PDB file of C-alpha atoms in Angstrom:
ATOM      1  CA  MET S   1       0.282   0.161   0.096  1.00 65.00           C
ATOM      2  CA  THR S   2       0.948   3.162  -1.335  1.00 87.00           C
ATOM      3  CA  ALA S   3       0.722   7.359  -0.081  1.00 93.00           C
ATOM      4  CA  ASN S   4      -1.343   8.766  -2.351  1.00 97.00           C
ATOM      5  CA  ILE S   5       0.800  11.607  -3.642  1.00 97.00           C
ATOM      6  CA  LEU S   6      -0.809  15.685  -3.435  1.00 98.00           C
ATOM      7  CA  ASP S   7      -0.378  16.664  -6.401  1.00 97.00           C
ATOM      8  CA  GLY S   8       0.821  19.768  -6.014  1.00 97.00           C
ATOM      9  CA  HIS S   9       0.269  21.826  -9.464  1.00 96.00           C
ATOM     10  CA  MET S  10      -3.495  20.141  -9.822  1.00 97.00           C
ATOM     11  CA  HIS S  11      -4.007  21.659  -6.725  1.00 97.00           C
ATOM     12  CA  ALA S  12      -3.266  24.819  -7.345  1.00 97.00           C
ATOM     13  CA  ARG S  13      -4.941  24.806 -10.794  1.00 96.00           C
ATOM     14  CA  ILE S  14      -8.437  24.409  -9.120  1.00 95.00           C
ATOM     15  CA  LEU S  15      -7.543  27.568  -6.561  1.00 96.00           C
ATOM     16  CA  ILE S  16      -5.657  29.571  -9.708  1.00 95.00           C
ATOM     17  CA  ASP S  17      -9.701  28.458 -11.132  1.00 94.00           C
ATOM     18  CA  SER S  18     -11.227  30.412  -8.199  1.00 93.00           C
ATOM     19  CA  ILE S  19      -9.478  33.073  -8.140  1.00 93.00           C
ATOM     20  CA  ALA S  20      -9.947  34.143 -11.615  1.00 91.00           C
ATOM     21  CA  ASP S  21     -13.852  33.320 -10.822  1.00 87.00           C
ATOM     22  CA  GLU S  22     -12.768  36.750  -8.056  1.00 88.00           C
ATOM     23  CA  LEU S  23     -11.149  39.145 -10.884  1.00 89.00           C
ATOM     24  CA  ASP S  24     -14.694  39.818 -11.892  1.00 83.00           C
ATOM     25  CA  GLN S  25     -15.708  41.923  -9.182  1.00 83.00           C
ATOM     26  CA  LEU S  26     -12.672  44.428  -9.173  1.00 89.00           C
ATOM     27  CA  PRO S  27     -12.703  48.468 -10.675  1.00 88.00           C
ATOM     28  CA  ARG S  28      -9.090  47.154 -12.020  1.00 91.00           C
ATOM     29  CA  VAL S  29      -6.973  44.631 -13.106  1.00 94.00           C
ATOM     30  CA  PRO S  30      -4.833  43.749  -9.627  1.00 96.00           C
ATOM     31  CA  GLY S  31      -0.518  44.137 -10.281  1.00 97.00           C
ATOM     32  CA  LEU S  32       1.581  42.277  -8.574  1.00 98.00           C
ATOM     33  CA  ALA S  33       5.260  44.148  -7.722  1.00 98.00           C
ATOM     34  CA  VAL S  34       8.384  41.285  -7.265  1.00 97.00           C
ATOM     35  CA  VAL S  35      11.527  43.094  -6.080  1.00 98.00           C
ATOM     36  CA  LEU S  36      14.995  40.805  -7.058  1.00 97.00           C
ATOM     37  CA  VAL S  37      18.446  41.977  -5.878  1.00 97.00           C
ATOM     38  CA  GLY S  38      21.007  40.578  -7.332  1.00 94.00           C
ATOM     39  CA  ASP S  39      21.918  38.012 -10.181  1.00 89.00           C
ATOM     40  CA  ASP S  40      21.363  35.003  -7.174  1.00 86.00           C
ATOM     41  CA  PRO S  41      19.540  31.622 -10.670  1.00 85.00           C
ATOM     42  CA  ALA S  42      16.920  30.223  -8.926  1.00 84.00           C
ATOM     43  CA  SER S  43      16.359  33.761  -6.953  1.00 89.00           C
ATOM     44  CA  GLN S  44      15.874  33.815 -10.860  1.00 91.00           C
ATOM     45  CA  ILE S  45      13.506  30.886 -11.959  1.00 90.00           C
ATOM     46  CA  TYR S  46      11.110  31.270  -9.191  1.00 91.00           C
ATOM     47  CA  VAL S  47      10.437  35.187  -9.792  1.00 94.00           C
ATOM     48  CA  GLN S  48       9.838  34.677 -13.545  1.00 94.00           C
ATOM     49  CA  SER S  49       7.342  31.819 -12.869  1.00 94.00           C
ATOM     50  CA  LYS S  50       5.350  34.543 -10.676  1.00 95.00           C
ATOM     51  CA  ILE S  51       5.234  36.894 -13.626  1.00 95.00           C
ATOM     52  CA  ARG S  52       4.776  34.493 -15.637  1.00 94.00           C
ATOM     53  CA  MET S  53       1.385  33.328 -13.561  1.00 95.00           C
ATOM     54  CA  ALA S  54      -0.175  36.609 -12.425  1.00 95.00           C
ATOM     55  CA  GLU S  55       0.046  37.642 -16.327  1.00 93.00           C
ATOM     56  CA  ARG S  56      -1.873  34.613 -17.111  1.00 93.00           C
ATOM     57  CA  LEU S  57      -4.183  34.408 -14.496  1.00 94.00           C
ATOM     58  CA  GLY S  58      -4.374  38.125 -15.726  1.00 93.00           C
ATOM     59  CA  LEU S  59      -2.686  40.084 -13.234  1.00 95.00           C
ATOM     60  CA  ARG S  60      -0.778  43.040 -14.149  1.00 95.00           C
ATOM     61  CA  GLY S  61       3.118  41.353 -12.517  1.00 95.00           C
ATOM     62  CA  GLU S  62       6.680  43.440 -13.038  1.00 96.00           C
ATOM     63  CA  VAL S  63      10.105  42.728 -11.877  1.00 97.00           C
ATOM     64  CA  GLU S  64      12.011  45.788 -10.050  1.00 97.00           C
ATOM     65  CA  PHE S  65      15.319  43.937 -10.904  1.00 96.00           C
ATOM     66  CA  LEU S  66      18.599  45.377  -8.367  1.00 97.00           C
ATOM     67  CA  SER S  67      22.027  44.783  -8.368  1.00 96.00           C
ATOM     68  CA  HIS S  68      24.167  42.206  -5.460  1.00 95.00           C
ATOM     69  CA  ASP S  69      25.487  45.382  -4.556  1.00 95.00           C
ATOM     70  CA  ALA S  70      22.733  47.904  -4.248  1.00 97.00           C
ATOM     71  CA  SER S  71      22.414  49.202  -0.733  1.00 97.00           C
ATOM     72  CA  GLU S  72      19.862  48.511   2.150  1.00 97.00           C
ATOM     73  CA  ALA S  73      19.044  52.447   0.918  1.00 97.00           C
ATOM     74  CA  ASP S  74      18.341  51.402  -2.594  1.00 97.00           C
ATOM     75  CA  LEU S  75      16.454  48.752  -2.012  1.00 98.00           C
ATOM     76  CA  LEU S  76      13.937  50.981   1.007  1.00 98.00           C
ATOM     77  CA  GLY S  77      13.980  54.216  -2.173  1.00 98.00           C
ATOM     78  CA  VAL S  78      12.669  51.120  -3.975  1.00 98.00           C
ATOM     79  CA  ILE S  79      10.243  49.511  -1.634  1.00 98.00           C
ATOM     80  CA  ASP S  80       8.769  53.047  -1.056  1.00 98.00           C
ATOM     81  CA  ALA S  81       8.363  54.038  -4.474  1.00 98.00           C
ATOM     82  CA  LEU S  82       5.929  50.947  -4.738  1.00 98.00           C
ATOM     83  CA  ASN S  83       4.158  51.174  -1.854  1.00 98.00           C
ATOM     84  CA  ALA S  84       2.938  54.988  -3.378  1.00 98.00           C
ATOM     85  CA  ARG S  85       1.547  53.709  -6.836  1.00 97.00           C
ATOM     86  CA  ASP S  86      -1.908  53.560  -6.309  1.00 94.00           C
ATOM     87  CA  ASP S  87      -1.703  50.263  -9.400  1.00 95.00           C
ATOM     88  CA  ILE S  88      -0.023  48.666  -7.058  1.00 97.00           C
ATOM     89  CA  ASP S  89      -1.391  45.770  -4.740  1.00 97.00           C
ATOM     90  CA  GLY S  90       1.367  43.457  -3.744  1.00 98.00           C
ATOM     91  CA  ILE S  91       4.422  43.828  -3.519  1.00 98.00           C
ATOM     92  CA  LEU S  92       6.442  40.583  -2.752  1.00 97.00           C
ATOM     93  CA  VAL S  93      10.383  41.046  -1.782  1.00 97.00           C
ATOM     94  CA  GLN S  94      12.982  37.851  -3.173  1.00 96.00           C
ATOM     95  CA  LEU S  95      14.663  36.108  -0.221  1.00 94.00           C
ATOM     96  CA  PRO S  96      17.093  36.050  -0.135  1.00 92.00           C
ATOM     97  CA  LEU S  97      18.487  38.937   0.303  1.00 95.00           C
ATOM     98  CA  PRO S  98      22.750  39.340   0.512  1.00 95.00           C
ATOM     99  CA  ALA S  99      24.333  39.458   3.670  1.00 94.00           C
ATOM    100  CA  HIS S 100      24.620  42.638   3.311  1.00 96.00           C
ATOM    101  CA  ILE S 101      20.756  44.113   4.098  1.00 97.00           C
ATOM    102  CA  ASP S 102      18.719  43.937   7.301  1.00 97.00           C
ATOM    103  CA  THR S 103      15.920  41.316   6.162  1.00 96.00           C
ATOM    104  CA  LEU S 104      12.980  42.235   9.088  1.00 95.00           C
ATOM    105  CA  ARG S 105      14.676  46.044   8.207  1.00 97.00           C
ATOM    106  CA  ILE S 106      12.792  45.552   5.058  1.00 98.00           C
ATOM    107  CA  MET S 107      10.545  43.463   5.421  1.00 97.00           C
ATOM    108  CA  ALA S 108       8.428  45.596   8.001  1.00 97.00           C
ATOM    109  CA  ALA S 109       9.200  48.440   4.724  1.00 98.00           C
ATOM    110  CA  VAL S 110       6.422  47.097   3.296  1.00 98.00           C
ATOM    111  CA  ASP S 111       3.337  48.137   3.297  1.00 98.00           C
ATOM    112  CA  PRO S 112       1.745  45.743   5.342  1.00 98.00           C
ATOM    113  CA  CYS S 113      -2.130  45.680   3.349  1.00 97.00           C
ATOM    114  CA  LYS S 114       0.779  45.460  -0.143  1.00 98.00           C
ATOM    115  CA  ASP S 115       2.318  42.350   1.908  1.00 98.00           C
ATOM    116  CA  VAL S 116       1.656  39.632  -0.544  1.00 98.00           C
ATOM    117  CA  ASP S 117       4.300  37.478   1.258  1.00 96.00           C
ATOM    118  CA  GLY S 118       2.950  37.763   5.494  1.00 97.00           C
ATOM    119  CA  LEU S 119       5.681  38.908   6.410  1.00 96.00           C
ATOM    120  CA  HIS S 120       5.213  42.113   7.997  1.00 97.00           C
ATOM    121  CA  ALA S 121       5.239  41.231  12.136  1.00 97.00           C
ATOM    122  CA  LEU S 122       1.454  42.682  11.718  1.00 97.00           C
ATOM    123  CA  ASN S 123       0.871  40.268   9.805  1.00 97.00           C
ATOM    124  CA  ALA S 124       2.308  38.266  11.692  1.00 96.00           C
ATOM    125  CA  GLY S 125       0.819  39.127  14.605  1.00 97.00           C
ATOM    126  CA  ARG S 126      -2.505  38.860  13.583  1.00 97.00           C
ATOM    127  CA  LEU S 127      -2.427  35.488  12.034  1.00 97.00           C
ATOM    128  CA  PHE S 128      -0.717  34.382  15.900  1.00 94.00           C
ATOM    129  CA  HIS S 129      -4.200  36.393  17.462  1.00 94.00           C
ATOM    130  CA  GLY S 130      -5.746  34.722  14.917  1.00 90.00           C
ATOM    131  CA  ASP S 131      -7.256  37.688  13.598  1.00 92.00           C
ATOM    132  CA  ASP S 132      -6.914  38.161   9.813  1.00 93.00           C
ATOM    133  CA  ALA S 133      -4.458  39.476   7.375  1.00 94.00           C
ATOM    134  CA  LEU S 134      -2.332  37.772   4.613  1.00 97.00           C
ATOM    135  CA  VAL S 135      -0.495  34.747   6.071  1.00 97.00           C
ATOM    136  CA  PRO S 136       2.771  34.098   4.013  1.00 97.00           C
ATOM    137  CA  CYS S 137       2.311  31.714   1.103  1.00 97.00           C
ATOM    138  CA  THR S 138       3.981  27.976   1.498  1.00 97.00           C
ATOM    139  CA  PRO S 139       2.592  27.516   4.504  1.00 98.00           C
ATOM    140  CA  LEU S 140      -0.947  29.242   3.895  1.00 98.00           C
ATOM    141  CA  GLY S 141      -0.107  26.384  -0.148  1.00 98.00           C
ATOM    142  CA  CYS S 142       1.105  23.540   2.966  1.00 98.00           C
ATOM    143  CA  LEU S 143      -2.576  23.975   4.252  1.00 98.00           C
ATOM    144  CA  ARG S 144      -4.748  23.718   1.512  1.00 98.00           C
ATOM    145  CA  LEU S 145      -2.866  20.373   0.015  1.00 98.00           C
ATOM    146  CA  ILE S 146      -3.224  19.168   4.302  1.00 98.00           C
ATOM    147  CA  LYS S 147      -7.662  20.176   3.754  1.00 98.00           C
ATOM    148  CA  SER S 148      -7.381  18.186   0.840  1.00 97.00           C
ATOM    149  CA  ILE S 149      -7.050  15.364   2.846  1.00 97.00           C
ATOM    150  CA  ARG S 150      -8.328  16.043   5.924  1.00 97.00           C
ATOM    151  CA  THR S 151     -11.086  18.777   5.911  1.00 97.00           C
ATOM    152  CA  ASP S 152     -11.617  19.100  10.232  1.00 98.00           C
ATOM    153  CA  LEU S 153      -8.273  18.942  11.422  1.00 98.00           C
ATOM    154  CA  THR S 154      -9.798  19.628  15.732  1.00 98.00           C
ATOM    155  CA  GLY S 155      -6.505  18.021  18.507  1.00 98.00           C
ATOM    156  CA  CYS S 156      -4.704  16.182  15.130  1.00 98.00           C
ATOM    157  CA  HIS S 157      -1.666  16.107  16.678  1.00 98.00           C
ATOM    158  CA  ALA S 158       1.067  18.256  13.954  1.00 98.00           C
ATOM    159  CA  VAL S 159       4.705  18.343  14.373  1.00 98.00           C
ATOM    160  CA  VAL S 160       6.461  21.543  12.319  1.00 98.00           C
ATOM    161  CA  ILE S 161       9.779  20.987  11.913  1.00 98.00           C
ATOM    162  CA  GLY S 162      11.657  24.256  11.610  1.00 97.00           C
ATOM    163  CA  SER S 163      10.688  27.307  13.065  1.00 96.00           C
ATOM    164  CA  SER S 164      11.409  29.474  10.500  1.00 95.00           C
ATOM    165  CA  ASN S 165       9.978  33.340  10.226  1.00 95.00           C
ATOM    166  CA  VAL S 166       9.027  31.997   6.288  1.00 95.00           C
ATOM    167  CA  VAL S 167       7.730  28.360   6.980  1.00 97.00           C
ATOM    168  CA  GLY S 168       7.931  27.438   9.989  1.00 97.00           C
ATOM    169  CA  LYS S 169       6.382  29.555  11.802  1.00 97.00           C
ATOM    170  CA  PRO S 170       2.865  30.459  10.141  1.00 98.00           C
ATOM    171  CA  MET S 171       3.347  26.438   9.087  1.00 98.00           C
ATOM    172  CA  ALA S 172       2.495  26.535  14.024  1.00 98.00           C
ATOM    173  CA  ALA S 173      -0.081  28.872  13.488  1.00 97.00           C
ATOM    174  CA  LEU S 174      -2.465  28.184  11.516  1.00 98.00           C
ATOM    175  CA  LEU S 175      -2.291  24.754  12.342  1.00 98.00           C
ATOM    176  CA  LEU S 176      -3.251  25.993  15.495  1.00 97.00           C
ATOM    177  CA  LYS S 177      -6.418  28.417  14.219  1.00 96.00           C
ATOM    178  CA  GLU S 178      -7.692  24.603  12.519  1.00 97.00           C
ATOM    179  CA  HIS S 179      -7.659  23.291  16.654  1.00 98.00           C
ATOM    180  CA  ALA S 180      -4.486  21.242  16.066  1.00 98.00           C
ATOM    181  CA  THR S 181      -1.864  20.456  18.486  1.00 98.00           C
ATOM    182  CA  VAL S 182       1.174  21.142  17.633  1.00 98.00           C
ATOM    183  CA  THR S 183       4.568  20.251  18.026  1.00 98.00           C
ATOM    184  CA  GLN S 184       7.068  22.343  16.393  1.00 98.00           C
ATOM    185  CA  THR S 185      11.075  20.834  16.094  1.00 97.00           C
ATOM    186  CA  HIS S 186      14.274  22.792  15.301  1.00 93.00           C
ATOM    187  CA  VAL S 187      17.424  22.370  15.302  1.00 90.00           C
ATOM    188  CA  HIS S 188      18.337  21.823  19.111  1.00 94.00           C
ATOM    189  CA  THR S 189      15.219  20.167  19.457  1.00 96.00           C
ATOM    190  CA  ARG S 190      16.174  16.373  21.104  1.00 96.00           C
ATOM    191  CA  GLY S 191      14.747  12.654  19.713  1.00 96.00           C
ATOM    192  CA  ILE S 192      13.701  14.542  17.487  1.00 97.00           C
ATOM    193  CA  SER S 193      12.526  11.439  15.621  1.00 97.00           C
ATOM    194  CA  ASP S 194      10.422  10.196  18.854  1.00 98.00           C
ATOM    195  CA  ILE S 195       7.992  13.376  18.415  1.00 98.00           C
ATOM    196  CA  CYS S 196       7.644  12.820  14.422  1.00 98.00           C
ATOM    197  CA  ARG S 197       7.059   9.226  15.448  1.00 98.00           C
ATOM    198  CA  GLN S 198       3.604  10.790  17.018  1.00 98.00           C
ATOM    199  CA  ALA S 199       2.492  12.886  13.969  1.00 98.00           C
ATOM    200  CA  ASP S 200      -0.460  12.827  12.816  1.00 98.00           C
ATOM    201  CA  ILE S 201       0.313  15.495  10.516  1.00 98.00           C
ATOM    202  CA  LEU S 202       4.171  16.135   9.517  1.00 98.00           C
ATOM    203  CA  VAL S 203       5.415  18.731   8.280  1.00 98.00           C
ATOM    204  CA  SER S 204       8.874  20.126   7.430  1.00 98.00           C
ATOM    205  CA  ALA S 205      10.368  23.019   6.397  1.00 97.00           C
ATOM    206  CA  VAL S 206      13.913  22.741   6.933  1.00 96.00           C
ATOM    207  CA  GLY S 207      15.792  21.880   3.259  1.00 94.00           C
ATOM    208  CA  LYS S 208      18.211  19.005   4.575  1.00 95.00           C
ATOM    209  CA  ALA S 209      18.087  16.364   1.944  1.00 95.00           C
ATOM    210  CA  GLY S 210      17.179  12.883   3.884  1.00 96.00           C
ATOM    211  CA  LEU S 211      16.340  14.322   6.641  1.00 97.00           C
ATOM    212  CA  VAL S 212      12.465  12.036   7.426  1.00 98.00           C
ATOM    213  CA  ARG S 213      13.050   8.534   6.721  1.00 97.00           C
ATOM    214  CA  GLY S 214      10.483   6.761   7.173  1.00 97.00           C
ATOM    215  CA  ASP S 215      10.534   5.019   9.962  1.00 97.00           C
ATOM    216  CA  TRP S 216      10.103   8.507  11.418  1.00 98.00           C
ATOM    217  CA  ILE S 217       6.570   8.110  10.483  1.00 98.00           C
ATOM    218  CA  LYS S 218       2.990   7.757  11.857  1.00 98.00           C
ATOM    219  CA  PRO S 219       1.753   5.014   9.880  1.00 97.00           C
ATOM    220  CA  GLN S 220      -1.301   6.810   7.342  1.00 97.00           C
ATOM    221  CA  ALA S 221       0.016  10.391   8.626  1.00 98.00           C
ATOM    222  CA  ILE S 222       0.077  13.462   6.347  1.00 98.00           C
ATOM    223  CA  VAL S 223       3.502  14.902   5.181  1.00 98.00           C
ATOM    224  CA  ILE S 224       4.256  17.581   4.152  1.00 98.00           C
ATOM    225  CA  ASP S 225       7.698  18.007   2.449  1.00 98.00           C
ATOM    226  CA  VAL S 226       8.618  21.939   2.850  1.00 98.00           C
ATOM    227  CA  GLY S 227      12.367  21.919   1.609  1.00 96.00           C
ATOM    228  CA  THR S 228      13.998  21.321  -1.505  1.00 93.00           C
ATOM    229  CA  THR S 229      17.760  21.461  -1.878  1.00 92.00           C
ATOM    230  CA  ARG S 230      20.247  20.522  -5.149  1.00 89.00           C
ATOM    231  CA  VAL S 231      22.080  17.283  -4.604  1.00 89.00           C
ATOM    232  CA  GLU S 232      24.680  16.808  -7.096  1.00 85.00           C
ATOM    233  CA  LYS S 233      24.091  12.779  -8.810  1.00 85.00           C
ATOM    234  CA  PRO S 234      26.792  10.389  -9.020  1.00 84.00           C
ATOM    235  CA  GLU S 235      26.560  10.959 -12.873  1.00 84.00           C
ATOM    236  CA  GLY S 236      26.668  14.786 -12.939  1.00 81.00           C
ATOM    237  CA  GLY S 237      24.796  17.999 -13.014  1.00 85.00           C
ATOM    238  CA  TYR S 238      21.685  18.512  -9.990  1.00 87.00           C
ATOM    239  CA  GLU S 239      18.530  16.845  -9.038  1.00 90.00           C
ATOM    240  CA  VAL S 240      16.059  18.571  -6.768  1.00 91.00           C
ATOM    241  CA  ARG S 241      15.218  16.080  -2.977  1.00 94.00           C
ATOM    242  CA  GLY S 242      13.151  17.997  -0.857  1.00 96.00           C
ATOM    243  CA  ASP S 243      12.999  16.618   3.251  1.00 97.00           C
ATOM    244  CA  VAL S 244      11.690  13.399   3.391  1.00 98.00           C
ATOM    245  CA  THR S 245      13.284  10.093   2.210  1.00 97.00           C
ATOM    246  CA  PHE S 246      10.226  10.266  -0.766  1.00 97.00           C
ATOM    247  CA  ASP S 247      11.088   6.544  -1.719  1.00 96.00           C
ATOM    248  CA  GLU S 248      10.494   5.433   2.419  1.00 97.00           C
ATOM    249  CA  ALA S 249       7.618   7.769   3.534  1.00 98.00           C
ATOM    250  CA  VAL S 250       6.080   7.111   1.086  1.00 97.00           C
ATOM    251  CA  ARG S 251       5.488   3.285   1.704  1.00 97.00           C
ATOM    252  CA  VAL S 252       3.834   4.654   5.324  1.00 97.00           C
ATOM    253  CA  ALA S 253       2.357   7.798   4.924  1.00 98.00           C
ATOM    254  CA  SER S 254      -1.416   8.089   4.607  1.00 98.00           C
ATOM    255  CA  ALA S 255      -0.866  10.605   1.299  1.00 98.00           C
ATOM    256  CA  ILE S 256       2.590  13.158   0.462  1.00 98.00           C
ATOM    257  CA  THR S 257       4.239  15.761  -1.436  1.00 98.00           C
ATOM    258  CA  PRO S 258       6.911  14.570  -4.060  1.00 97.00           C
ATOM    259  CA  VAL S 259       9.174  16.627  -4.528  1.00 96.00           C
ATOM    260  CA  PRO S 260       8.732  19.164  -6.820  1.00 93.00           C
ATOM    261  CA  ARG S 261       5.262  19.370  -8.097  1.00 93.00           C
ATOM    262  CA  GLY S 262       4.008  19.683  -4.246  1.00 96.00           C
ATOM    263  CA  VAL S 263       4.499  22.565  -2.588  1.00 97.00           C
ATOM    264  CA  GLY S 264       6.434  24.689  -5.144  1.00 95.00           C
ATOM    265  CA  PRO S 265       3.506  24.745  -7.447  1.00 96.00           C
ATOM    266  CA  MET S 266       0.565  26.042  -4.197  1.00 97.00           C
ATOM    267  CA  THR S 267       2.775  28.627  -3.246  1.00 97.00           C
ATOM    268  CA  ILE S 268       2.563  30.135  -6.100  1.00 97.00           C
ATOM    269  CA  ALA S 269      -0.806  29.730  -6.260  1.00 97.00           C
ATOM    270  CA  CYS S 270      -1.427  31.314  -2.885  1.00 98.00           C
ATOM    271  CA  LEU S 271       0.061  34.760  -3.891  1.00 98.00           C
ATOM    272  CA  MET S 272      -1.284  35.275  -6.945  1.00 97.00           C
ATOM    273  CA  GLU S 273      -4.977  34.359  -4.035  1.00 97.00           C
ATOM    274  CA  ASN S 274      -3.376  36.954  -1.381  1.00 98.00           C
ATOM    275  CA  THR S 275      -2.404  39.551  -4.314  1.00 97.00           C
ATOM    276  CA  VAL S 276      -6.457  39.880  -5.682  1.00 96.00           C
ATOM    277  CA  LYS S 277      -7.415  39.856  -1.922  1.00 96.00           C
ATOM    278  CA  ALA S 278      -5.053  42.651  -1.058  1.00 97.00           C
ATOM    279  CA  ALA S 279      -7.098  44.088  -4.314  1.00 96.00           C
ATOM    280  CA  LYS S 280     -10.566  43.544  -2.922  1.00 94.00           C
ATOM    281  CA  ALA S 281      -9.284  45.552   0.373  1.00 92.00           C
ATOM    282  CA  ARG S 282      -7.606  48.386  -0.985  1.00 88.00           C
ATOM    283  CA  SER S 283     -11.088  48.340  -3.326  1.00 84.00           C
ATOM    284  CA  ALA S 284     -12.636  48.863  -0.425  1.00 83.00           C
ATOM    285  CA  ARG S 285     -11.343  51.265   1.752  1.00 81.00           C
ATOM    286  CA  LEU S 286     -11.581  53.618  -1.731  1.00 74.00           C
ATOM    287  CA  GLN S 287     -14.812  52.976  -2.080  1.00 68.00           C
TER     288      GLN S 287
END
């Protein structure tokens, strides 16, 4: 018996179709701006994927490019300009930023009403308070995949591996909001494999290939693999692997996301959802 493979592309298409139906309710086409600092190839691919999806959906997407040696002041100036533009509803600063730039300061500079990555402290605080907020796209996509298998998470034991501001912490908050009992683990957690074996829902987001073995997984658990690591192949070239040892886990879990084609497409679809949500909220305030 093998697990149900959660096809991120299929679930993303379903979400995108539902978002498209909402666009007719808006007085104008929403605008999404992605800010990219530097020339990291992986970041460039991610940014282009986001802009292509925006344009395919009918949104207006644009990219602001800055060189790797751009100063923090330069980046803050670009964000200030985007905050002031009436035709931009969503702003996303592609991470990671160069080491000389303070990421938290940059996130704090984005208008929280346009913060479609959900990383501004105001949106993070609203999420932890259980209030309506723009939620980080990756954990939001993870939750949608989990609920495609199990709609009611009340009383489930969920284990989140990783405590980043981008995935781990907001993932835990979303699961708590769904009335799950949440254990959050991190690099200093002792006995992590024993903790994972108790999980009805296991989400791993640390970027360490093959960390989670099949014997870490409770039979029939839902497993969401957020990790992506480029690993060199013996015959040359690279492949992308997740945190979970897929060939082992698929024999134990009830449902599992593959890497790639799992969480990634849902992250982009949820970015589109957040952009439309931000545009609707801004239109309502201007009426």
